[in-house]
Structure formats: structure tokens, C-alpha cells
Backbone as JSON Lines, residues from 0, in Angstrom:
{"i":0,"aa":"M","n":[8.08,7.05,-10.46],"ca":[6.89,7.83,-10.3],"c":[7.15,8.82,-9.19]}
{"i":1,"aa":"Q","n":[6.6,10.01,-9.32],"ca":[6.77,11.03,-8.28],"c":[5.61,12.01,-8.32]}
{"i":2,"aa":"N","n":[5.45,12.73,-7.2],"ca":[4.42,13.76,-7.07],"c":[3.03,13.2,-7.36]}
{"i":3,"aa":"V","n":[2.66,12.15,-6.64],"ca":[1.36,11.51,-6.8],"c":[0.54,11.77,-5.54]}
{"i":4,"aa":"T","n":[-0.73,12.15,-5.72],"ca":[-1.65,12.32,-4.6],"c":[-2.89,11.47,-4.83]}
{"i":5,"aa":"V","n":[-3.26,10.69,-3.82],"ca":[-4.48,9.88,-3.85],"c":[-5.34,10.4,-2.71]}
{"i":6,"aa":"K","n":[-6.55,10.88,-3.02],"ca":[-7.41,11.49,-2.0],"c":[-8.71,10.73,-1.85]}
{"i":7,"aa":"T","n":[-9.19,10.7,-0.62],"ca":[-10.52,10.25,-0.27],"c":[-10.84,8.88,-0.88]}
{"i":8,"aa":"S","n":[-10.19,7.85,-0.38],"ca":[-10.47,6.48,-0.83],"c":[-10.98,5.66,0.34]}
{"i":9,"aa":"T","n":[-11.83,4.7,0.04],"ca":[-12.34,3.78,1.04],"c":[-12.12,2.36,0.56]}
{"i":10,"aa":"F","n":[-11.57,1.54,1.43],"ca":[-11.35,0.12,1.14],"c":[-12.15,-0.67,2.17]}
{"i":11,"aa":"T","n":[-13.01,-1.56,1.7],"ca":[-13.84,-2.35,2.6],"c":[-13.73,-3.82,2.23]}
{"i":12,"aa":"G","n":[-13.28,-4.63,3.2],"ca":[-13.22,-6.07,3.01],"c":[-12.25,-6.51,1.93]}
{"i":13,"aa":"T","n":[-11.18,-5.76,1.72],"ca":[-10.22,-6.11,0.67],"c":[-8.99,-6.79,1.26]}
{"i":14,"aa":"E","n":[-8.22,-7.44,0.4],"ca":[-6.96,-8.04,0.85],"c":[-5.92,-6.94,1.09]}
{"i":15,"aa":"N","n":[-5.79,-6.0,0.14],"ca":[-4.83,-4.92,0.25],"c":[-5.52,-3.57,0.17]}
{"i":16,"aa":"G","n":[-4.91,-2.59,0.86],"ca":[-5.4,-1.22,0.79],"c":[-4.44,-0.39,-0.04]}
{"i":17,"aa":"L","n":[-3.78,0.57,0.6],"ca":[-2.83,1.44,-0.08],"c":[-1.57,0.64,-0.38]}
{"i":18,"aa":"R","n":[-1.16,0.64,-1.64],"ca":[-0.08,-0.25,-2.05],"c":[0.85,0.43,-3.05]}
{"i":19,"aa":"I","n":[2.14,0.28,-2.78],"ca":[3.16,0.67,-3.74],"c":[3.89,-0.6,-4.11]}
{"i":20,"aa":"K","n":[3.9,-0.91,-5.39],"ca":[4.5,-2.18,-5.84],"c":[5.41,-1.88,-7.02]}
{"i":21,"aa":"S","n":[6.64,-2.37,-6.95],"ca":[7.57,-2.16,-8.05],"c":[8.16,-3.49,-8.49]}
{"i":22,"aa":"W","n":[8.42,-3.59,-9.76],"ca":[8.95,-4.81,-10.36],"c":[10.38,-5.0,-9.9]}
{"i":23,"aa":"G","n":[10.72,-6.21,-9.47],"ca":[12.05,-6.51,-8.97],"c":[13.03,-6.77,-10.1]}
{"i":24,"aa":"R","n":[13.57,-5.75,-10.68],"ca":[14.58,-5.89,-11.74],"c":[15.55,-4.72,-11.64]}
{"i":25,"aa":"P","n":[16.73,-4.85,-12.2],"ca":[17.68,-3.73,-12.13],"c":[17.06,-2.47,-12.71]}
{"i":26,"aa":"S","n":[17.17,-1.39,-11.96],"ca":[16.49,-0.17,-12.38],"c":[17.06,1.03,-11.65]}
{"i":27,"aa":"N","n":[16.93,2.18,-12.24],"ca":[17.21,3.44,-11.56],"c":[15.9,4.1,-11.16]}
{"i":28,"aa":"G","n":[14.83,3.33,-11.15],"ca":[13.5,3.86,-10.86],"c":[13.34,4.27,-9.42]}
{"i":29,"aa":"F","n":[12.26,5.0,-9.16],"ca":[11.98,5.48,-7.82],"c":[10.49,5.72,-7.66]}
{"i":30,"aa":"A","n":[10.06,5.75,-6.41],"ca":[8.72,6.18,-6.03],"c":[8.93,7.21,-4.93]}
{"i":31,"aa":"R","n":[8.59,8.46,-5.18],"ca":[8.84,9.48,-4.17],"c":[7.78,10.57,-4.22]}
{"i":32,"aa":"D","n":[7.68,11.27,-3.1],"ca":[6.71,12.37,-2.95],"c":[5.3,11.89,-3.29]}
{"i":33,"aa":"I","n":[4.87,10.88,-2.54],"ca":[3.54,10.29,-2.74],"c":[2.71,10.57,-1.49]}
{"i":34,"aa":"L","n":[1.5,11.07,-1.68],"ca":[0.61,11.4,-0.59],"c":[-0.68,10.59,-0.74]}
{"i":35,"aa":"F","n":[-0.97,9.8,0.28],"ca":[-2.26,9.11,0.38],"c":[-3.03,9.86,1.46]}
{"i":36,"aa":"Q","n":[-4.11,10.53,1.09],"ca":[-4.81,11.41,2.01],"c":[-6.26,10.98,2.21]}
{"i":37,"aa":"H","n":[-6.68,10.94,3.45],"ca":[-8.07,10.63,3.82],"c":[-8.49,9.25,3.32]}
{"i":38,"aa":"A","n":[-7.68,8.26,3.58],"ca":[-8.03,6.88,3.23],"c":[-8.71,6.23,4.43]}
{"i":39,"aa":"V","n":[-9.77,5.51,4.17],"ca":[-10.51,4.79,5.21],"c":[-10.38,3.3,4.93]}
{"i":40,"aa":"M","n":[-9.99,2.54,5.96],"ca":[-9.82,1.09,5.84],"c":[-10.83,0.4,6.74]}
{"i":41,"aa":"N","n":[-11.71,-0.39,6.15],"ca":[-12.69,-1.19,6.9],"c":[-12.4,-2.66,6.65]}
{"i":42,"aa":"N","n":[-11.9,-3.35,7.66],"ca":[-11.65,-4.79,7.56],"c":[-10.75,-5.13,6.37]}
{"i":43,"aa":"V","n":[-9.61,-4.46,6.29],"ca":[-8.63,-4.69,5.24],"c":[-7.5,-5.54,5.81]}
{"i":44,"aa":"Q","n":[-7.16,-6.64,5.14],"ca":[-6.14,-7.56,5.66],"c":[-4.77,-6.9,5.73]}
{"i":45,"aa":"N","n":[-4.35,-6.21,4.69],"ca":[-3.04,-5.54,4.63],"c":[-3.28,-4.07,4.28]}
{"i":46,"aa":"P","n":[-3.53,-3.22,5.28],"ca":[-3.91,-1.84,4.98],"c":[-2.86,-1.05,4.2]}
{"i":47,"aa":"I","n":[-1.57,-1.23,4.52],"ca":[-0.51,-0.5,3.82],"c":[0.55,-1.51,3.4]}
{"i":48,"aa":"V","n":[0.87,-1.54,2.1],"ca":[1.86,-2.47,1.56],"c":[2.85,-1.69,0.7]}
{"i":49,"aa":"I","n":[4.14,-1.88,0.98],"ca":[5.18,-1.37,0.09],"c":[6.01,-2.57,-0.32]}
{"i":50,"aa":"D","n":[5.89,-2.98,-1.56],"ca":[6.61,-4.14,-2.08],"c":[7.63,-3.64,-3.09]}
{"i":51,"aa":"Q","n":[8.9,-3.59,-2.67],"ca":[9.96,-3.07,-3.53],"c":[10.58,-4.15,-4.41]}
{"i":52,"aa":"N","n":[10.09,-5.36,-4.31],"ca":[10.7,-6.44,-5.07],"c":[9.64,-7.4,-5.57]}
{"i":53,"aa":"Y","n":[8.6,-6.87,-6.22],"ca":[7.54,-7.7,-6.78],"c":[8.13,-8.54,-7.91]}
{"i":54,"aa":"C","n":[7.98,-9.85,-7.82],"ca":[8.59,-10.71,-8.82],"c":[7.85,-12.05,-8.87]}
{"i":55,"aa":"P","n":[6.83,-12.14,-9.7],"ca":[6.13,-13.42,-9.83],"c":[7.09,-14.51,-10.29]}
{"i":56,"aa":"G","n":[7.04,-15.65,-9.67],"ca":[7.9,-16.76,-10.05],"c":[9.27,-16.71,-9.4]}
{"i":57,"aa":"E","n":[9.62,-15.59,-8.78],"ca":[10.89,-15.45,-8.05],"c":[12.11,-15.81,-8.89]}
{"i":58,"aa":"K","n":[12.15,-15.43,-10.17],"ca":[13.29,-15.73,-11.04],"c":[13.92,-14.45,-11.56]}
{"i":59,"aa":"N","n":[15.24,-14.34,-11.45],"ca":[16.0,-13.2,-11.97],"c":[15.46,-11.86,-11.48]}
{"i":60,"aa":"C","n":[15.38,-11.7,-10.18],"ca":[14.77,-10.51,-9.6],"c":[15.72,-9.8,-8.64]}
{"i":61,"aa":"P","n":[16.77,-9.19,-9.12],"ca":[17.77,-8.63,-8.21],"c":[17.51,-7.21,-7.72]}
{"i":62,"aa":"G","n":[16.67,-6.45,-8.38],"ca":[16.63,-5.01,-8.12],"c":[15.56,-4.57,-7.15]}
{"i":63,"aa":"Q","n":[15.68,-3.31,-6.72],"ca":[14.67,-2.66,-5.92],"c":[14.57,-1.2,-6.37]}
{"i":64,"aa":"V","n":[13.37,-0.67,-6.25],"ca":[13.14,0.73,-6.56],"c":[13.3,1.53,-5.27]}
{"i":65,"aa":"H","n":[13.94,2.68,-5.36],"ca":[14.14,3.54,-4.2],"c":[12.81,4.2,-3.83]}
{"i":66,"aa":"V","n":[12.4,4.09,-2.56],"ca":[11.15,4.68,-2.08],"c":[11.49,5.76,-1.06]}
{"i":67,"aa":"K","n":[10.91,6.97,-1.25],"ca":[11.24,8.1,-0.39],"c":[10.05,9.05,-0.29]}
{"i":68,"aa":"S","n":[9.84,9.62,0.87],"ca":[8.84,10.67,1.1],"c":[7.43,10.21,0.77]}
{"i":69,"aa":"I","n":[6.98,9.2,1.49],"ca":[5.61,8.69,1.36],"c":[4.85,9.13,2.61]}
{"i":70,"aa":"V","n":[3.69,9.76,2.44],"ca":[2.9,10.26,3.57],"c":[1.51,9.63,3.51]}
{"i":71,"aa":"Y","n":[1.06,9.15,4.67],"ca":[-0.27,8.54,4.77],"c":[-1.07,9.28,5.83]}
{"i":72,"aa":"T","n":[-2.33,9.58,5.53],"ca":[-3.29,9.95,6.56],"c":[-4.45,8.97,6.4]}
{"i":73,"aa":"V","n":[-4.55,8.06,7.35],"ca":[-5.46,6.92,7.2],"c":[-6.27,6.74,8.48]}
{"i":74,"aa":"L","n":[-7.53,6.4,8.31],"ca":[-8.39,6.01,9.42],"c":[-8.66,4.52,9.29]}
{"i":75,"aa":"F","n":[-8.32,3.77,10.34],"ca":[-8.55,2.32,10.32],"c":[-9.79,2.0,11.13]}
{"i":76,"aa":"H","n":[-10.59,1.1,10.62],"ca":[-11.76,0.61,11.34],"c":[-11.74,-0.91,11.27]}
{"i":77,"aa":"F","n":[-11.56,-1.52,12.42],"ca":[-11.5,-2.98,12.47],"c":[-12.75,-3.5,13.15]}
{"i":78,"aa":"E","n":[-13.38,-4.48,12.55],"ca":[-14.53,-5.14,13.15],"c":[-14.16,-6.58,13.44]}
{"i":79,"aa":"S","n":[-14.62,-7.05,14.56],"ca":[-14.37,-8.43,14.93],"c":[-15.29,-9.34,14.12]}
{"i":80,"aa":"E","n":[-14.77,-10.54,13.79],"ca":[-15.63,-11.51,13.13],"c":[-16.68,-12.06,14.09]}
{"i":81,"aa":"H","n":[-16.41,-11.91,15.38],"ca":[-17.31,-12.39,16.41],"c":[-17.72,-11.2,17.29]}
{"i":82,"aa":"P","n":[-18.82,-10.54,16.94],"ca":[-19.21,-9.35,17.69],"c":[-19.52,-9.68,19.15]}
{"i":83,"aa":"K","n":[-19.22,-8.72,20.03],"ca":[-19.52,-8.9,21.45],"c":[-21.02,-8.73,21.67]}
{"i":84,"aa":"H","n":[-21.55,-9.54,22.54],"ca":[-22.98,-9.43,22.9],"c":[-23.06,-8.79,24.26]}
{"i":85,"aa":"T","n":[-23.93,-7.81,24.39],"ca":[-24.09,-7.15,25.7],"c":[-25.44,-7.44,26.28]}
């Protein structure tokens, strides 16, 4: 995949935010020239994930996809589970 733009996204209370995931098998595949723009993360456990070896079951998974030229513009907002009292 190449030349992908994702604009103006909001993630609230999710496990994952911006994610690039590729199947772990022999490949000449690639992920390049990807722009994530104006992403807002509110209480996201894993705001940015790049998994080059996704392989459920962990069987016969030797490969990785080449990842190049990924740009993020992200605003993070973290809230405590226990708010401060003033």
C-alpha cells in the first residue's frame, strides 16, 4: 500500500488508535508514503501501532513488510482514572 492519507480522526476509549498491520508471511509488500493527519487520541491504550509481523497462532510467519515514510500529526489527551480533587 502506498500514498494513503487519513485525515481528521478521533479515537476515544479504544484499545488501538492509528495502526499499520501486515500479515507475517514472505512478501515483497510494503507500506509507504502514509500520512495520518489531525488525529485526536482520548484515553487510547496504544495510540500508534506498527505491527510488521501480524500472525495469529504464531505458525509459519517468517516475513515482514517494509515500512517507510510514515508521518503522524497527532494530539494526545490523557485523562486519569482517578481525577484530582481541588
